[in-house]
Structures are given as structure tokens and as C-alpha cells.
Coordinates of C-alpha atoms and ligand atoms in Angstrom, one line a residue:
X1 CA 32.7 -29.0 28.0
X2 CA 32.7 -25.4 26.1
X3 CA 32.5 -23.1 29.2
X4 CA 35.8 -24.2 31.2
X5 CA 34.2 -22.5 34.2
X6 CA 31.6 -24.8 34.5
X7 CA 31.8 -27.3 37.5
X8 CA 33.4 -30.7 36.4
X9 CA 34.1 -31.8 39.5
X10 CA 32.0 -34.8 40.9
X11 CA 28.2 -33.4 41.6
X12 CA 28.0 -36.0 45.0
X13 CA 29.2 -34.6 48.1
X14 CA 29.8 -36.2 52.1
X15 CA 26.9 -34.3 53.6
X16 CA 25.4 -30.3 53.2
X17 CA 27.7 -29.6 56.2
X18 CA 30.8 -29.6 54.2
X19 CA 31.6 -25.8 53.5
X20 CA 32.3 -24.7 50.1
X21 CA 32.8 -21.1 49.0
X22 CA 33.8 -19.1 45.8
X23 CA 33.1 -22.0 43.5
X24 CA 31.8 -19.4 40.3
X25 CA 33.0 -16.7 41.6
X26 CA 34.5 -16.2 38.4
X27 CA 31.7 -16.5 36.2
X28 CA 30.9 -13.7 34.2
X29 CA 27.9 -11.6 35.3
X30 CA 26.1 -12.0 31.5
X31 CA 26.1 -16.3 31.9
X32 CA 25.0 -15.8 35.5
X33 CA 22.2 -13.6 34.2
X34 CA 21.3 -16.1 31.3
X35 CA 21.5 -18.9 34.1
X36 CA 19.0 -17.3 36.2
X37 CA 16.7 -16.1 32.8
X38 CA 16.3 -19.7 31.4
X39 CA 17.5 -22.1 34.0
X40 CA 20.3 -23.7 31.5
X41 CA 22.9 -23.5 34.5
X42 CA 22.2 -24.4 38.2
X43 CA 24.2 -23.0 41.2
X44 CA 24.6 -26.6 43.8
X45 CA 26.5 -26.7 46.6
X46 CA 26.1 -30.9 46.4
X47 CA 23.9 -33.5 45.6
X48 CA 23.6 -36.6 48.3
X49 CA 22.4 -39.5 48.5
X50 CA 20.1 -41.4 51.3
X51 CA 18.4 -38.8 53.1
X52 CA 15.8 -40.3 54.9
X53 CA 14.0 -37.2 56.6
X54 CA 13.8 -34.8 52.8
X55 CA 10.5 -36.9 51.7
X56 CA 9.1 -40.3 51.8
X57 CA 11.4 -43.2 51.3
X58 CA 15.0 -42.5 50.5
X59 CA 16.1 -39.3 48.4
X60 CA 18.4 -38.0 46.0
X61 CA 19.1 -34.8 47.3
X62 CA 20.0 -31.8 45.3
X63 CA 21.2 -28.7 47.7
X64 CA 21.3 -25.4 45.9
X65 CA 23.5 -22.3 46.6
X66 CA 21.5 -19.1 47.7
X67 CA 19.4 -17.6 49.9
X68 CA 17.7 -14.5 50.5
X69 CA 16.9 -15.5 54.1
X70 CA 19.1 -14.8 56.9
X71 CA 17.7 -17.5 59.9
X72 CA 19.6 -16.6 63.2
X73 CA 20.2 -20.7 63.2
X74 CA 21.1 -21.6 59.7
X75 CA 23.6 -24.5 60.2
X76 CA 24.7 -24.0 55.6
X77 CA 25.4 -19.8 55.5
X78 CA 27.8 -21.2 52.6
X79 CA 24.5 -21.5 50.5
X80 CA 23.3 -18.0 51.5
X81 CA 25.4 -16.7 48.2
X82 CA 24.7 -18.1 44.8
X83 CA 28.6 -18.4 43.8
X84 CA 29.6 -20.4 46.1
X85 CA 27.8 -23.3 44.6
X86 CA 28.9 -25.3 41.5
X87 CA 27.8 -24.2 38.2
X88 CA 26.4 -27.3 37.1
X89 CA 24.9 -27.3 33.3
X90 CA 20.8 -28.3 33.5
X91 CA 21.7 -31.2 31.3
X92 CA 24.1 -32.9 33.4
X93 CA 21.7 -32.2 36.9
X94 CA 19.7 -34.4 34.7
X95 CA 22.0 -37.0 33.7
X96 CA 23.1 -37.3 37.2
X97 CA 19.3 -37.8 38.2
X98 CA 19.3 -40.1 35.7
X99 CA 21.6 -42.4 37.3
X100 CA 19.4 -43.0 40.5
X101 CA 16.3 -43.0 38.7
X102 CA 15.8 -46.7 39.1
X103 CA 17.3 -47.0 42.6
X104 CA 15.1 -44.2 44.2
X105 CA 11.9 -46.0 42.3
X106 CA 12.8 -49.5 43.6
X107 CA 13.0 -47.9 47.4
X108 CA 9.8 -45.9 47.3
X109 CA 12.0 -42.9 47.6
X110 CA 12.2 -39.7 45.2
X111 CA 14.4 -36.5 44.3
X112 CA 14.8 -33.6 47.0
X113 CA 15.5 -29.9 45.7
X114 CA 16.7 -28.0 48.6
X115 CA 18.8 -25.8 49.6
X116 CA 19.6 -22.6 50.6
X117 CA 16.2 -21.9 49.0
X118 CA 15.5 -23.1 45.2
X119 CA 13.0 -20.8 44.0
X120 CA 16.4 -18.0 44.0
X121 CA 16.8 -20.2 40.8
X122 CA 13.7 -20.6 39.6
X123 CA 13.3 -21.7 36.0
X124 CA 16.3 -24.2 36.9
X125 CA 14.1 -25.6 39.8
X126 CA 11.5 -26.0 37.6
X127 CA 13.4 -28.0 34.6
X128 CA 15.3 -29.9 37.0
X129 CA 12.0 -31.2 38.9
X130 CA 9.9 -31.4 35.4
X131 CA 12.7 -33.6 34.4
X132 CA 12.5 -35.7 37.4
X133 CA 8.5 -36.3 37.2
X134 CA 9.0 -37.2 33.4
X135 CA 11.4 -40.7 34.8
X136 CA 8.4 -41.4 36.9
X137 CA 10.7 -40.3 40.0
X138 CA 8.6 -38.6 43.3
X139 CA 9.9 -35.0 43.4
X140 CA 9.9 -32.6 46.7
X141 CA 10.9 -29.3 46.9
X142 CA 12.3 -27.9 50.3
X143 CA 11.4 -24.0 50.4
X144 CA 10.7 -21.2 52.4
X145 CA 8.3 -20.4 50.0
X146 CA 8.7 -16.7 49.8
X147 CA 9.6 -16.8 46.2
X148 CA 6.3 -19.4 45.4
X149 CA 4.5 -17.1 42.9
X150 CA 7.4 -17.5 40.3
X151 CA 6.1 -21.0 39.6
X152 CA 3.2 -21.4 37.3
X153 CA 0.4 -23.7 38.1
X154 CA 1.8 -26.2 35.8
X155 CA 5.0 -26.4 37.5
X156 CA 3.5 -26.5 40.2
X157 CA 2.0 -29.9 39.3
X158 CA 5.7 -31.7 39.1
X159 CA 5.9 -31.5 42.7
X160 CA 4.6 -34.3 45.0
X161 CA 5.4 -32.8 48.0
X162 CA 6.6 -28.9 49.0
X163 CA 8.7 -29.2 52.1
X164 CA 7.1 -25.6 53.0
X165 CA 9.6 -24.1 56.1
X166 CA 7.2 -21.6 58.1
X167 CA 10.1 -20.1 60.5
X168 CA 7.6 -18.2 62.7
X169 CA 4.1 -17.2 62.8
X170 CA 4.1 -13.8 64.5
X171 CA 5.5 -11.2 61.7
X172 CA 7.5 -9.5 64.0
X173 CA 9.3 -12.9 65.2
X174 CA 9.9 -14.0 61.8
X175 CA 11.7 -10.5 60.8
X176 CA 13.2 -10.6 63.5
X177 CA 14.3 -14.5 62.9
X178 CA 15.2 -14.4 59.4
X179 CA 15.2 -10.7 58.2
X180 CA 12.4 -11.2 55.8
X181 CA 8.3 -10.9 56.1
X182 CA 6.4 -13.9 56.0
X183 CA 3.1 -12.8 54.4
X184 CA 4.8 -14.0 50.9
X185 CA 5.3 -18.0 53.0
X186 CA 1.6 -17.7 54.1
X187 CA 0.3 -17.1 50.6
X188 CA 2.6 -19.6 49.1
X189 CA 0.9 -22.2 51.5
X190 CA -2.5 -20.8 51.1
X191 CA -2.4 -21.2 47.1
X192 CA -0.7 -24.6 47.4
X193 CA -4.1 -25.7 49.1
X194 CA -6.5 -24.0 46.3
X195 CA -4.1 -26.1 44.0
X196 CA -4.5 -29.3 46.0
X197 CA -0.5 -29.4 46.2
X198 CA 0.5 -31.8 49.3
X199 CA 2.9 -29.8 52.2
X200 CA 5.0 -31.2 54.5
X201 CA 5.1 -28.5 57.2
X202 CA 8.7 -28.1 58.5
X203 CA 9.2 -26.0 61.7
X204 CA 12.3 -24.9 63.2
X205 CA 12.2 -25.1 67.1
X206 CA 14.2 -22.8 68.7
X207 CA 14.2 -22.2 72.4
X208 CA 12.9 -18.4 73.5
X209 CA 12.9 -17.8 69.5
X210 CA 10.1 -19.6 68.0
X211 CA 8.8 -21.2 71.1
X212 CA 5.8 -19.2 71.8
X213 CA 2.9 -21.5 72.9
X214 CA 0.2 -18.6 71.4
X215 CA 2.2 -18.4 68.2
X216 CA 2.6 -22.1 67.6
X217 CA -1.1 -22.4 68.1
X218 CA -1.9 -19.9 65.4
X219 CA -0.1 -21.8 63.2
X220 CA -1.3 -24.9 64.1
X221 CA -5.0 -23.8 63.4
X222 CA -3.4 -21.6 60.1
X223 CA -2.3 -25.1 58.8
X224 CA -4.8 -27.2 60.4
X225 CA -7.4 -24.9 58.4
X226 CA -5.4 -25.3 54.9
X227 CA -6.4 -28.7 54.1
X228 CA -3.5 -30.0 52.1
X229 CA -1.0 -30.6 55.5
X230 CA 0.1 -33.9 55.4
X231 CA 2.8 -34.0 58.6
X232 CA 4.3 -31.8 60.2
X233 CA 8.2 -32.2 60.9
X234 CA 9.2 -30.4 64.6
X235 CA 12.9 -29.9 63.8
X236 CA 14.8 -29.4 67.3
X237 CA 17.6 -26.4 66.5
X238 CA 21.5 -27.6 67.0
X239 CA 24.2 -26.4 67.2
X240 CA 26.0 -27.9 64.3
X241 CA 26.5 -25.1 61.6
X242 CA 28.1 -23.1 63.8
X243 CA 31.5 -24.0 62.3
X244 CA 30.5 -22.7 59.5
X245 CA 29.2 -19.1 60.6
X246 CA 33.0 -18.9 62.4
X247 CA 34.3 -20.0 59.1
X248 CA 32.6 -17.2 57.1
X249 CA 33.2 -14.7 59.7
X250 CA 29.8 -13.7 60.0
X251 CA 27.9 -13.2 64.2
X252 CA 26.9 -15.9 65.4
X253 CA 24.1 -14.9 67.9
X254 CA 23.0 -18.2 69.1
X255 CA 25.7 -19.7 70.4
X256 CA 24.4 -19.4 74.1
X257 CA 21.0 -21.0 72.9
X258 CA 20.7 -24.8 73.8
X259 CA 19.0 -27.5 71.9
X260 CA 15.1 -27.9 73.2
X261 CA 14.3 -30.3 75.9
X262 CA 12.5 -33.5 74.9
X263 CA 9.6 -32.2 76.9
X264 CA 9.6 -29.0 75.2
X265 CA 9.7 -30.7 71.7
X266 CA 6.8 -32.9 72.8
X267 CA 4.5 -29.9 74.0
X268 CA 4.6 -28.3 70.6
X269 CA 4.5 -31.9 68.7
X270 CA 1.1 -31.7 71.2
X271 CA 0.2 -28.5 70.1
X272 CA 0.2 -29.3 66.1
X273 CA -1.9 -32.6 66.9
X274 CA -4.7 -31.0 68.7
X275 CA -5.1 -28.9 65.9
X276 CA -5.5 -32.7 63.8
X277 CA -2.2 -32.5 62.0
X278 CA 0.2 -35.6 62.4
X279 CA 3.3 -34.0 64.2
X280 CA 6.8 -35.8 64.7
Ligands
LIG301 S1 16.0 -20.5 54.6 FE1 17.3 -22.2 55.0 S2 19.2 -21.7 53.8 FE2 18.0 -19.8 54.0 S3 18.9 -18.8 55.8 FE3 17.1 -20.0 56.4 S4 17.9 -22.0 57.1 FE4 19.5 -21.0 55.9

């Protein structure tokens, strides 16, 4: 390999959970810059193997380093900075692909980019899931899709499925839930529908956070009203990146916040379905 900095350690890791830190942080700031410009170099925290809730069927799953959200509950702040992920060369991301192309076919399954959140690098996103549409594999992308608009139309088209994460409807809950505004999210979805793009709607639930029967209703008829929402995941919060916030030394707010009752998880599964979306 010419750049001895560059990740050669294996690409596959046990699960997301597993905390990793400080991987390039030794890169120099000119490749990192490239990296990001052209997408030659990705930033991954792991790739694993069969997920069965990142898509249809079973999935490769790619999880990238960085973030520019802050959620209250993330359970991977390890993938909130860019260098704590591998610097993995485009080319052998591919390869790697490459090696479950078959398998993932055979199964009905497809290629995952997640993260952290992708579109922090961009152009690699876009080779990475151009390259797996061109083996034939089904691609998702997993985003909170306030960086959409640095895809093109084109690109656009090598995704079967965005994995679009709305973290709140109300503005002010959402700021307040992940530091950032969620206009961006909306407008993301909102052209994926003009483009005919499929979404998977994925929804945190978080008790007395994201909860809000008004709220959830609004976004219900919001993504009722788009066209293009397939299912909707309700995804009960836990408790199980904590470790990881103690780890890193950063506040932990939620640690008095409980799981959400069946009951509650069933009203708002309700609550999606009356608006005619299918809601698990
Ligand atoms: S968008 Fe995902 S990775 Fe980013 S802070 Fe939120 S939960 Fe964590």
C-alpha cells in the first residue's frame, strides 16, 4: 500500500457497538481534504455482515465515521468524528463489496451505507453505492438527510432505498434533540418523492423526547402525504450506547430515561397507520 497510514487492518468488525477512536488521527490534513474532495478515501468505523433490519433481506453493512448531529440517545458517539474511523482506500471498500456480491444476491439482501451519517463523505458515498448498483447489488443508504442536496439526481438513482431518520417533527424538539434544524431532513424527503426515490422512514422513540402524540401525527400526515413511504420503522430508544458516551467522556443526559412501553410503541405504530403508512 503507498500511504502506510491507510487502514490495513481487517474492514469486518463484531457489531457498530464496538468503540473505536483515533484510528487517522494521524493523517495529514491535505489527504483528508483530497478524501473528502473526490471520495478516493473513506472514513469506516466497520463493515458487518447480516443485518437484518438496515434494508430488505440480509445486508452488508458499511458504518461510516462522522457526524454532524448530536442526538441526546446516540448509542455510536465514536462515529460522531471523522478520524476515528478507518481510512479505507475507495478501491478496496469495493473489493470488499465485491466479496459478498453474490451472497447478498442469492439472499434477496443488498449493501447498507450507514453510519454516523454518510453524506459527511459525500463523493465517497456516492462511488461506493454507484459501485455497488453496477454488481447488480440492492443499495440503501441510512441518513439523516440534512446533507441530501450534495447528491445529484443521478446519484440519486443508485439508491434503492434511503433509510431517511426524521428525529422530530416539531423544530424546536429536534434542535433541542439533535442540535441541528430539520428543515434541511424535510426537503431531503420532499425531493426524494419528486424523484420517485423509495424511503424507509426510521423514527427514534424516545419517551417525553419525541413522544408527542400532536407531533407524531404531523409527521405521519407529512409522510403519509409524500408518496414515496414504503414502511415505517418505530425504533424503541435503549439504553445500549451508553458505554460508550462514559467512554468518551462526554454527558450523558438520558440515563434516567427508560425504554418505551409496548403500549406506548404500539400507539405511535397506530398513529403512522391511520395516516396509511405500514408501521412496525
Ligand atoms: S444521526 Fe445517528 S450517528 Fe449522528 S448523532 Fe444521531 S444517532 Fe448518532
Amino acid at each position: 500500500m503507498s500511504n502506510p497510514k491507510l487502514t490495513e487492518a481487517p474492514l469486518e468488525g463484531t457489531s457498530p457497538y464496538e468503540l473505536r477512536v483515533d484510528l487517522s488521527k494521524d493523517l495529514p490534513e491535505s489527504l483528508v481534504k483530497k478524501a473528502l474532495e473526490v471520495g478516493d478515501i473513506g472514513f469506516i468505523h466497520s463493515f458487518t455482515t447480516g443485518s437484518a433490519v438496515d434494508g430488505p433481506g440480509i445486508r452488508l453493512v458499511a458504518w461510516t465515521a462522522g457526524c454532524q448531529f448530536r442526538c441526546l440517545y446516540c448509542h455510536n458517539p465514536d462515529t460522531w468524528n471523522m478520524m476515528n474511523g478507518m481510512a479505507v482506500p475507495i478501491d478496496r471498500a469495493i473489493a470488499e463489496l465485491s466479496r459478498y456480491a453474490h451472497g447478498l444476491k442469492v439472499m434477496s439482501g443488498g449493501f447498507t451505507l450507514s453510519g454516523g451519517e454518510p453524506l459527511m463523505q459525500d463523493r465517497f458515498a456516492a462511488r461506493l453505492l454507484t459501485a455497488a448498483k453496477s454488481m447488480g447489488i440492492h443499495t440503501a443508504l441510512d441518513t439523516n438527510g440534512f446533507l441530501g442536496e450534495r447528491l445529484s439526481d443521478h446519484e440519486l438513482e443508485q439508491i434503492d432505498v434511503v433509510l431517511l431518520d426524521i428525529k422530530a417533527w416539531d423544530p424546536e424538539s429536534h434542535k433541542h434533540l439533535v442540535g441541528k434544524d430539520v428543515r434541511p431532513t424535510l426537503n431531503f424527503a420532499r425531493r426524494l418523492a419528486e424523484r420517485g426515490r423509495t424511503i424507509w422512514l426510521r423514527y427514534v422513540l424516545v419517551p417525553g423526547l419525541s413522544d408527542h402524540e400532536s407531533d407524531i401525527d404531523q409527521l405521519a400526515a407529512f409522510a403519509a402525504g409524500l408518496g414515496n413511504v414504503q414502511r415505517v420503522d418505530v425504533l424503541p430508544f435503549h439504553q445500549m450506547g451508553r458505554h460508550k458516551w462514559e467512554k468518551l467522556g462526554i454527558n450523558y443526559t438520558l440515563d434516567k430515561v427508560s425504554p418505551p412501553a409496548a403500549e406506548l410503541v404500539d400507539r405511535v405504530c397506530r398513529q403512522f397507520r391511520a395516516a396509511g403508512l405500514k408501521a412496525h
